[in-house]
Amino acid sequence: MTILDRFSLEGKVALVTGGCYGIGYAIGKALGQAGATIIFNGRNQQRLEKAGADYEADGIQAKGFQCDVTDERAVTDFVDEVSREFGTIDILVNNAGIIKRTPMCDMSAEEFRQVIDIDLNGPFIMSKAVIPGMIKKGHGKIINVCSMMSELGRETVSAYAAAKGGLKMLTKNIASEYGPYHIQCNGIGPGYIATPQTAPLRERQEDGSRHPFDSFILSKTPAKRWGTPEDLMGAAVFLASDASNFVNGHILYVDGGILAYIGRQP
Ligand code: NAP
Ligand code: GCO
């Protein structure tokens, strides 16, 4: 097996949650370009149809399913249908996620629960649904899309940071519990990436100046730029492929160095 063979995903079935746009779409495209058949899901039928056309235009074999990752019954039916139509899922990318930016004491318990439900319970539900098939097949890869907020907090993102911190530990626990079945579970920790989720943090001000948060992130990132979803493609293929068969329970940060950097002296 050559080193490039180790990165090949030919013949694999990859399920990317939230793969209609943003980071999920980029990861789906990367795994598809490496040879995998891409299954993706979301909550909105129009976005699923547009994404299907986008994948096809990019030459990727992909099929979208309308499924909410928090609905355990729907997820079980979804995974069963995929397994019947495409075979056992080899790779699961738990990408689907939301954020609510609200000061903690202004946030309702229901809003907090919604973020935890999608960002943490969703990956649990999805992983629980696909692991039995991976065990039967004798191998599997699970990639959880964590965050810088798996390590750090900031104002207004308490629910999100709690969920992403929990997702880091869920990653380590799946790695621990299912490693003996040749299943590797790792995380990708993106830094600040230019997607619809972060668009509010990058909007130009009325006078045309940068959003203060935009300037702040550029000052805190050694790479001096926001990441793009494409910056995550290599890490996704690595963690989805045989090249990472002895990597387990690791969070691979793709963040331009922001976690390494204390910031310039005033
Ligand atoms: P995004 O642009 O808001 O996309 C989120 C995706 O998740 C959409 O496809 C959305 O599709 C899907 N989704 C949301 N809730 C869902 C649910 N209940 N069931 C199924 N699908 C659901 O976000 P993004 O920036 O690409 O982020 C993707 C992941 O990376 C998230 O987990 C996010 O926390 C994480 N992340 C983002 C950044 C960043 O800077 N952008 C950095 C670190 C980590 P529908 O709305 O159509 O269902
Ligand atoms: C925020 C951002 C971040 C990014 C990402 C950083 O409001 O601080 O949305 O949370 O989404 O998670 O890694």
Coordinates of C-alpha atoms in Angstrom, one line a residue, residues 16 18-34 38 55 58 60 93 95 193-195 228-234 236-237:
V16 CA -21.8 13.9 6.9
G18 CA -25.3 19.1 8.1
G19 CA -23.6 18.5 4.8
C20 CA -25.7 21.0 2.8
Y21 CA -23.4 24.0 3.1
G22 CA -20.6 25.5 5.2
I23 CA -18.0 23.2 6.8
G24 CA -20.2 20.1 6.3
Y25 CA -20.3 20.7 2.5
A26 CA -16.5 21.2 2.3
I27 CA -15.9 18.0 4.3
G28 CA -18.4 16.1 2.1
K29 CA -16.7 17.3 -1.0
A30 CA -13.3 16.4 0.3
L31 CA -14.3 12.8 1.3
G32 CA -16.1 12.5 -2.1
Q33 CA -13.0 13.7 -4.0
A34 CA -11.0 11.0 -2.0
I38 CA -21.4 10.9 0.4
Y55 CA -22.3 17.9 -5.1
D58 CA -18.5 19.0 -8.2
I60 CA -19.3 13.9 -6.2
V93 CA -18.9 13.0 10.4
N95 CA -20.8 18.2 11.7
I193 CA -14.1 29.9 9.7
A194 CA -16.0 32.1 7.3
T195 CA -19.4 30.4 7.0
T228 CA -12.2 28.8 5.0
P229 CA -14.2 25.5 4.9
E230 CA -11.6 24.3 2.4
D231 CA -8.9 24.6 5.1
L232 CA -10.5 21.7 6.9
M233 CA -10.6 19.3 3.9
G234 CA -7.2 17.8 4.4
A236 CA -11.1 15.4 7.3
V237 CA -9.6 13.1 4.7

